[in-house]
Coordinates of N, CA and C and ligand atoms in Angstrom, one line a residue:
M710 N 0.6 -24.7 -6.2 CA 1.1 -23.7 -7.1 C 0.2 -23.4 -8.2
K711 N -0.3 -24.5 -8.9 CA -1.2 -24.3 -10.0 C -2.5 -23.6 -9.6
T712 N -3.0 -23.9 -8.5 CA -4.2 -23.3 -8.0 C -4.0 -21.9 -7.7
A713 N -2.9 -21.5 -7.1 CA -2.6 -20.1 -6.8 C -2.6 -19.3 -8.1
I714 N -2.0 -19.8 -9.1 CA -1.9 -19.1 -10.4 C -3.3 -18.9 -11.0
L715 N -4.0 -20.0 -11.0 CA -5.4 -19.9 -11.5 C -6.2 -18.9 -10.8
G716 N -6.1 -18.9 -9.5 CA -6.9 -18.0 -8.7 C -6.6 -16.5 -9.1
L717 N -5.3 -16.3 -9.3 CA -4.8 -15.0 -9.6 C -5.3 -14.6 -11.0
L718 N -5.3 -15.5 -11.9 CA -5.8 -15.2 -13.3 C -7.3 -14.9 -13.2
L719 N -8.0 -15.7 -12.5 CA -9.5 -15.5 -12.5 C -9.8 -14.1 -11.8
A720 N -9.1 -13.8 -10.8 CA -9.3 -12.6 -10.1 C -9.0 -11.4 -11.0
T721 N -7.9 -11.5 -11.7 CA -7.5 -10.4 -12.6 C -8.3 -10.3 -13.8
L722 N -8.6 -11.5 -14.4 CA -9.3 -11.4 -15.7 C -10.8 -11.1 -15.5
A723 N -11.3 -11.4 -14.3 CA -12.7 -11.1 -14.1 C -13.0 -9.6 -14.1
T724 N -12.0 -8.9 -13.6 CA -12.2 -7.5 -13.4 C -12.6 -6.7 -14.7
P725 N -11.8 -6.8 -15.7 CA -12.2 -6.0 -16.9 C -13.5 -6.4 -17.5
V726 N -13.9 -7.7 -17.4 CA -15.1 -8.2 -17.9 C -16.3 -7.4 -17.2
L727 N -16.2 -7.4 -15.9 CA -17.2 -6.7 -15.2 C -17.2 -5.2 -15.4
A728 N -16.0 -4.7 -15.5 CA -15.9 -3.2 -15.7 C -16.5 -2.7 -17.0
S729 N -16.3 -3.5 -18.0 CA -16.8 -3.0 -19.3 C -18.3 -2.8 -19.3
G730 N -19.0 -3.6 -18.5 CA -20.5 -3.4 -18.5 C -21.0 -2.4 -17.5
S731 N -20.1 -1.9 -16.7 CA -20.6 -1.1 -15.6 C -19.7 0.1 -15.2
H732 N -19.2 0.8 -16.2 CA -18.3 1.9 -15.9 C -19.0 3.0 -15.1
A733 N -20.3 3.1 -15.3 CA -21.0 4.2 -14.6 C -21.1 3.9 -13.1
G734 N -21.0 2.6 -12.7 CA -21.3 2.2 -11.4 C -20.0 2.4 -10.5
G735 N -20.0 1.7 -9.4 CA -18.9 1.9 -8.4 C -17.6 1.3 -8.9
H736 N -17.7 0.4 -9.9 CA -16.5 -0.4 -10.2 C -15.3 0.4 -10.6
G737 N -15.5 1.5 -11.3 CA -14.4 2.2 -11.9 C -13.4 2.8 -10.8
E738 N -13.8 2.7 -9.6 CA -12.9 3.3 -8.6 C -11.6 2.6 -8.4
M739 N -10.5 3.3 -8.5 CA -9.2 2.8 -8.3 C -8.5 3.7 -7.3
A740 N -7.7 3.1 -6.5 CA -7.0 3.8 -5.4 C -6.1 5.0 -6.1
V741 N -5.6 4.7 -7.3 CA -4.7 5.7 -7.9 C -5.4 6.9 -8.4
G742 N -6.7 6.8 -8.6 CA -7.5 7.9 -9.1 C -8.5 7.5 -10.2
E743 N -8.7 8.5 -11.1 CA -9.7 8.3 -12.1 C -9.3 9.0 -13.4
P744 N -9.9 8.6 -14.5 CA -9.6 9.4 -15.8 C -9.9 10.8 -15.5
G745 N -9.0 11.7 -16.0 CA -9.2 13.1 -15.7 C -9.9 13.8 -16.9
D746 N -10.4 15.0 -16.5 CA -11.1 15.9 -17.5 C -10.0 16.8 -18.1
K747 N -9.9 16.7 -19.5 CA -8.9 17.5 -20.2 C -8.9 19.0 -19.8
S748 N -10.1 19.5 -19.6 CA -10.1 21.0 -19.3 C -9.6 21.3 -17.9
K749 N -9.4 20.3 -17.1 CA -8.9 20.5 -15.7 C -7.4 20.3 -15.5
V750 N -6.7 20.0 -16.6 CA -5.3 19.7 -16.5 C -4.5 20.8 -15.9
S751 N -3.8 20.6 -14.8 CA -3.0 21.7 -14.2 C -1.5 21.5 -14.4
Q752 N -1.1 20.4 -15.0 CA 0.3 20.2 -15.2 C 0.4 19.1 -16.3
T753 N 1.4 19.3 -17.2 CA 1.7 18.3 -18.2 C 3.1 17.7 -17.9
I754 N 3.2 16.4 -17.8 CA 4.5 15.8 -17.5 C 4.8 15.0 -18.8
R755 N 6.0 15.3 -19.3 CA 6.5 14.5 -20.5 C 7.3 13.3 -20.0
V756 N 7.1 12.2 -20.6 CA 7.8 11.0 -20.2 C 8.3 10.3 -21.4
S757 N 9.5 9.9 -21.4 CA 10.0 9.1 -22.6 C 10.2 7.6 -22.1
M758 N 10.1 6.7 -23.1 CA 10.3 5.3 -22.8 C 11.3 4.8 -23.8
K759 N 12.3 4.2 -23.3 CA 13.3 3.6 -24.3 C 14.2 2.6 -23.6
E760 N 14.9 1.9 -24.5 CA 16.0 1.0 -24.1 C 17.3 1.7 -24.1
T761 N 18.2 1.3 -23.2 CA 19.5 2.0 -23.1 C 20.6 1.0 -23.8
P762 N 21.7 1.6 -24.2 CA 22.7 0.8 -24.8 C 23.2 -0.3 -23.9
D763 N 23.1 -0.2 -22.6 CA 23.6 -1.2 -21.7 C 22.5 -2.2 -21.3
G764 N 21.4 -2.3 -22.1 CA 20.5 -3.3 -21.9 C 19.3 -3.1 -20.9
K765 N 19.3 -1.8 -20.4 CA 18.2 -1.5 -19.5 C 17.0 -0.9 -20.3
M766 N 15.9 -0.8 -19.6 CA 14.7 -0.2 -20.2 C 14.2 0.8 -19.2
I767 N 14.0 2.0 -19.6 CA 13.7 3.1 -18.7 C 12.6 4.0 -19.1
F768 N 12.0 4.6 -18.0 CA 11.2 5.8 -18.1 C 12.0 7.0 -17.7
T769 N 11.9 8.1 -18.5 CA 12.6 9.3 -18.1 C 11.6 10.4 -18.1
P770 N 11.4 11.1 -17.0 CA 11.8 10.8 -15.7 C 11.1 9.6 -15.1
N771 N 11.5 9.1 -13.9 CA 10.8 7.9 -13.4 C 10.4 8.1 -11.9
D772 N 10.3 9.4 -11.5 CA 9.9 9.7 -10.1 C 9.1 11.0 -10.2
F773 N 7.9 10.9 -9.9 CA 7.0 12.1 -10.0 C 6.4 12.5 -8.7
K774 N 6.2 13.8 -8.5 CA 5.5 14.2 -7.3 C 4.3 15.1 -7.8
V775 N 3.1 14.7 -7.3 CA 1.9 15.5 -7.6 C 1.1 15.7 -6.3
R776 N 0.0 16.4 -6.4 CA -0.8 16.6 -5.2 C -2.2 16.0 -5.4
K777 N -2.7 15.5 -4.3 CA -4.0 15.0 -4.3 C -5.0 16.0 -4.9
G778 N -5.9 15.5 -5.8 CA -6.8 16.4 -6.4 C -6.4 17.0 -7.8
Q779 N -5.1 16.9 -8.0 CA -4.5 17.4 -9.3 C -4.9 16.5 -10.5
T780 N -5.1 17.2 -11.6 CA -5.3 16.4 -12.9 C -4.0 16.7 -13.7
I781 N -3.4 15.6 -14.1 CA -2.1 15.6 -14.8 C -2.3 15.0 -16.2
R782 N -1.7 15.7 -17.1 CA -1.6 15.1 -18.5 C -0.2 14.5 -18.6
F783 N -0.1 13.2 -18.7 CA 1.1 12.5 -19.0 C 1.2 12.4 -20.6
T784 N 2.2 13.1 -21.1 CA 2.5 12.9 -22.6 C 3.7 12.0 -22.7
I785 N 3.4 10.8 -23.2 CA 4.3 9.7 -23.2 C 4.8 9.5 -24.6
K786 N 6.1 9.4 -24.8 CA 6.7 9.1 -26.1 C 7.6 7.9 -26.0
N787 N 7.3 7.0 -27.0 CA 8.2 5.8 -27.1 C 9.4 6.1 -28.0
E788 N 10.5 6.4 -27.4 CA 11.7 6.7 -28.1 C 12.6 5.5 -28.3
G789 N 12.1 4.3 -28.0 CA 12.9 3.1 -28.2 C 12.6 2.4 -29.5
E790 N 13.1 1.2 -29.6 CA 12.9 0.4 -30.8 C 11.9 -0.8 -30.6
L791 N 11.4 -0.9 -29.4 CA 10.4 -1.9 -29.1 C 9.1 -1.3 -28.6
D792 N 8.0 -2.1 -28.6 CA 6.8 -1.6 -28.0 C 7.0 -1.4 -26.5
H793 N 6.4 -0.4 -26.0 CA 6.4 -0.2 -24.5 C 5.0 0.3 -24.1
E794 N 4.8 0.1 -22.7 CA 3.6 0.5 -22.1 C 3.8 1.4 -21.0
F795 N 2.8 2.2 -20.7 CA 2.9 3.0 -19.5 C 1.6 2.7 -18.8
V796 N 1.7 2.0 -17.6 CA 0.6 1.6 -16.8 C 0.7 2.3 -15.5
L797 N -0.3 3.0 -15.0 CA -0.3 3.7 -13.8 C -1.3 3.0 -12.8
D798 N -0.8 2.6 -11.7 CA -1.7 1.9 -10.7 C -1.0 1.8 -9.4
Q799 N -1.8 1.2 -8.5 CA -1.2 0.9 -7.2 C -0.3 -0.3 -7.3
E800 N 0.7 -0.4 -6.4 CA 1.8 -1.4 -6.7 C 1.3 -2.9 -6.7
D801 N 0.3 -3.2 -5.8 CA -0.1 -4.6 -5.9 C -0.8 -5.0 -7.2
K802 N -1.6 -4.0 -7.7 CA -2.3 -4.3 -9.0 C -1.3 -4.4 -10.1
V803 N -0.2 -3.6 -10.1 CA 0.8 -3.6 -11.1 C 1.5 -5.0 -11.1
M804 N 1.8 -5.5 -9.9 CA 2.4 -6.8 -9.8 C 1.5 -8.0 -10.2
E805 N 0.2 -7.8 -9.9 CA -0.7 -8.8 -10.4 C -0.8 -8.9 -11.9
H806 N -0.9 -7.7 -12.4 CA -1.0 -7.5 -13.9 C 0.3 -8.0 -14.6
K807 N 1.4 -7.7 -13.9 CA 2.7 -8.2 -14.5 C 2.7 -9.7 -14.6
A808 N 2.2 -10.4 -13.6 CA 2.2 -11.9 -13.6 C 1.3 -12.4 -14.7
V809 N 0.2 -11.7 -14.9 CA -0.8 -12.2 -16.0 C -0.1 -11.9 -17.4
M810 N 0.6 -10.8 -17.5 CA 1.2 -10.5 -18.8 C 2.3 -11.5 -19.1
E811 N 3.0 -12.0 -18.1 CA 4.0 -13.0 -18.3 C 3.4 -14.3 -18.8
K812 N 2.2 -14.6 -18.3 CA 1.5 -15.9 -18.8 C 0.9 -15.7 -20.2
F813 N 0.4 -14.5 -20.4 CA -0.3 -14.2 -21.7 C 0.3 -13.0 -22.3
P814 N 1.5 -13.1 -22.9 CA 2.3 -11.9 -23.4 C 1.5 -11.1 -24.5
G815 N 0.6 -11.8 -25.2 CA -0.1 -11.1 -26.3 C -1.3 -10.3 -25.8
M816 N -1.6 -10.4 -24.5 CA -2.8 -9.7 -24.0 C -2.8 -8.2 -24.2
E817 N -3.9 -7.8 -24.8 CA -4.0 -6.3 -25.0 C -5.0 -5.8 -24.0
H818 N -4.7 -4.6 -23.6 CA -5.8 -4.0 -22.7 C -6.2 -2.7 -23.2
D819 N -7.3 -2.3 -22.7 CA -7.9 -1.0 -23.1 C -8.4 -0.4 -21.8
D820 N -7.4 0.0 -21.0 CA -7.8 0.6 -19.7 C -7.4 2.1 -19.7
P821 N -8.2 2.9 -19.1 CA -7.9 4.3 -19.1 C -6.6 4.7 -18.4
N822 N -6.1 3.8 -17.6 CA -4.8 4.1 -16.8 C -3.6 3.5 -17.5
A823 N -3.7 3.1 -18.8 CA -2.6 2.4 -19.4 C -2.6 2.8 -20.9
I824 N -1.4 2.8 -21.5 CA -1.3 3.0 -22.9 C -0.1 2.2 -23.4
R825 N -0.3 1.6 -24.6 CA 0.8 0.9 -25.2 C 1.2 1.6 -26.5
L826 N 2.5 1.8 -26.7 CA 2.9 2.7 -27.8 C 4.0 1.9 -28.6
K827 N 3.8 2.1 -29.9 CA 4.8 1.5 -30.9 C 6.0 2.5 -30.9
P828 N 7.1 2.0 -31.4 CA 8.3 2.9 -31.5 C 8.0 4.1 -32.3
G829 N 8.5 5.3 -31.7 CA 8.3 6.5 -32.5 C 6.9 7.2 -32.3
T830 N 6.0 6.6 -31.5 CA 4.7 7.2 -31.4 C 4.6 7.7 -30.0
S831 N 3.6 8.6 -29.8 CA 3.3 9.2 -28.5 C 1.8 9.2 -28.2
G832 N 1.5 9.3 -26.9 CA 0.1 9.4 -26.5 C 0.0 10.0 -25.2
D833 N -1.3 10.3 -24.8 CA -1.6 11.0 -23.6 C -2.4 10.2 -22.6
I834 N -2.2 10.3 -21.4 CA -3.1 9.9 -20.3 C -3.4 11.1 -19.5
V835 N -4.7 11.4 -19.3 CA -5.1 12.5 -18.5 C -5.7 11.8 -17.2
W836 N -5.1 12.1 -16.1 CA -5.4 11.4 -14.9 C -5.6 12.3 -13.7
K837 N -6.7 12.0 -12.9 CA -6.9 12.8 -11.7 C -6.5 11.9 -10.5
F838 N -5.6 12.4 -9.7 CA -5.2 11.7 -8.5 C -6.1 12.0 -7.3
T839 N -6.9 11.0 -6.9 CA -7.9 11.3 -5.9 C -7.5 10.8 -4.5
N840 N -6.3 10.2 -4.4 CA -5.9 9.7 -3.1 C -4.4 10.0 -3.0
D841 N -4.0 10.3 -1.7 CA -2.5 10.4 -1.5 C -1.9 9.1 -1.3
G842 N -0.6 9.0 -1.5 CA 0.1 7.7 -1.4 C 1.2 7.6 -2.4
V843 N 1.8 6.5 -2.5 CA 2.8 6.3 -3.5 C 2.3 5.2 -4.5
F844 N 2.3 5.6 -5.7 CA 1.8 4.7 -6.8 C 2.9 4.3 -7.7
K845 N 2.6 3.4 -8.7 CA 3.7 3.0 -9.6 C 3.3 3.3 -11.0
I846 N 4.3 3.6 -11.8 CA 4.2 3.5 -13.3 C 5.1 2.3 -13.7
A847 N 4.6 1.6 -14.7 CA 5.4 0.4 -15.1 C 5.1 0.0 -16.6
C848 N 6.0 -0.6 -17.2 CA 5.8 -1.2 -18.5 C 5.7 -2.7 -18.2
L849 N 4.6 -3.3 -18.6 CA 4.4 -4.7 -18.3 C 4.6 -5.7 -19.5
V850 N 5.2 -5.2 -20.5 CA 5.6 -6.1 -21.6 C 6.6 -7.0 -20.9
P851 N 6.4 -8.4 -21.0 CA 7.3 -9.3 -20.3 C 8.8 -8.9 -20.4
G852 N 9.4 -8.9 -19.2 CA 10.9 -8.6 -19.1 C 11.2 -7.2 -18.9
H853 N 10.3 -6.3 -19.3 CA 10.6 -4.8 -19.3 C 10.7 -4.3 -17.9
Y854 N 9.7 -4.7 -17.0 CA 9.7 -4.2 -15.6 C 11.1 -4.6 -15.0
D855 N 11.5 -5.8 -15.2 CA 12.7 -6.3 -14.5 C 13.9 -5.7 -15.2
A856 N 13.8 -5.2 -16.4 CA 15.0 -4.5 -17.0 C 15.0 -3.0 -16.5
G857 N 14.1 -2.6 -15.6 CA 14.2 -1.3 -15.1 C 13.0 -0.4 -15.4
M858 N 12.0 -0.9 -16.1 CA 10.9 0.0 -16.6 C 9.8 0.1 -15.6
H859 N 10.1 0.9 -14.5 CA 9.1 1.3 -13.6 C 9.5 2.5 -12.8
G860 N 8.6 3.1 -12.1 CA 8.9 4.4 -11.4 C 7.8 4.6 -10.4
D861 N 8.0 5.7 -9.6 CA 7.0 6.0 -8.6 C 6.3 7.3 -8.8
V862 N 5.1 7.4 -8.4 CA 4.3 8.6 -8.4 C 3.9 8.9 -7.0
T863 N 4.5 9.9 -6.4 CA 4.1 10.2 -5.0 C 3.0 11.3 -5.0
V864 N 1.9 11.0 -4.4 CA 0.8 12.0 -4.4 C 0.7 12.5 -3.0
A865 N 1.0 13.8 -2.9 CA 1.0 14.5 -1.5 C -0.4 14.8 -1.2
K866 N -0.7 14.9 0.1 CA -2.1 15.2 0.6 C -2.6 16.5 0.1
K867 N -1.9 17.6 0.0 CA -2.3 18.8 -0.6 C -1.1 19.7 -0.9
Ligands
CU867 CU1 8.6 -1.6 -22.1

């Protein structure tokens, strides 16, 4: 068990280290797409993040449909009372990242596909979807995913 966790950590932690030195190279490629060009945004999607009175944590909306090749601006607002994150990625990467966050809750990231927001603040992610498929949005602050903070982005072929 210990070995498995260590392997996971190494695999996940090694990625950002390599990426920071070589963004221009092939490494930046992600199945979910790539950082978008603001001038090419064809649709803005507003998303709120908050806790609910019955103890859930939610994205509203939490089910998105876009088309391959589209550049989307996600305007994300934290309307809750806790810090929340919006992470956009393929499901297995989200689950890997979730496991690392549970081990190292204080971990900060500076990834173009993720944003962490304090209560009452908003931010944008401009993203170009370069592949079709079903991807995930998630908040990886420990406990939040399991309280309901995740959703699907379905990217249609055209
Ligand atoms: Cu959260």
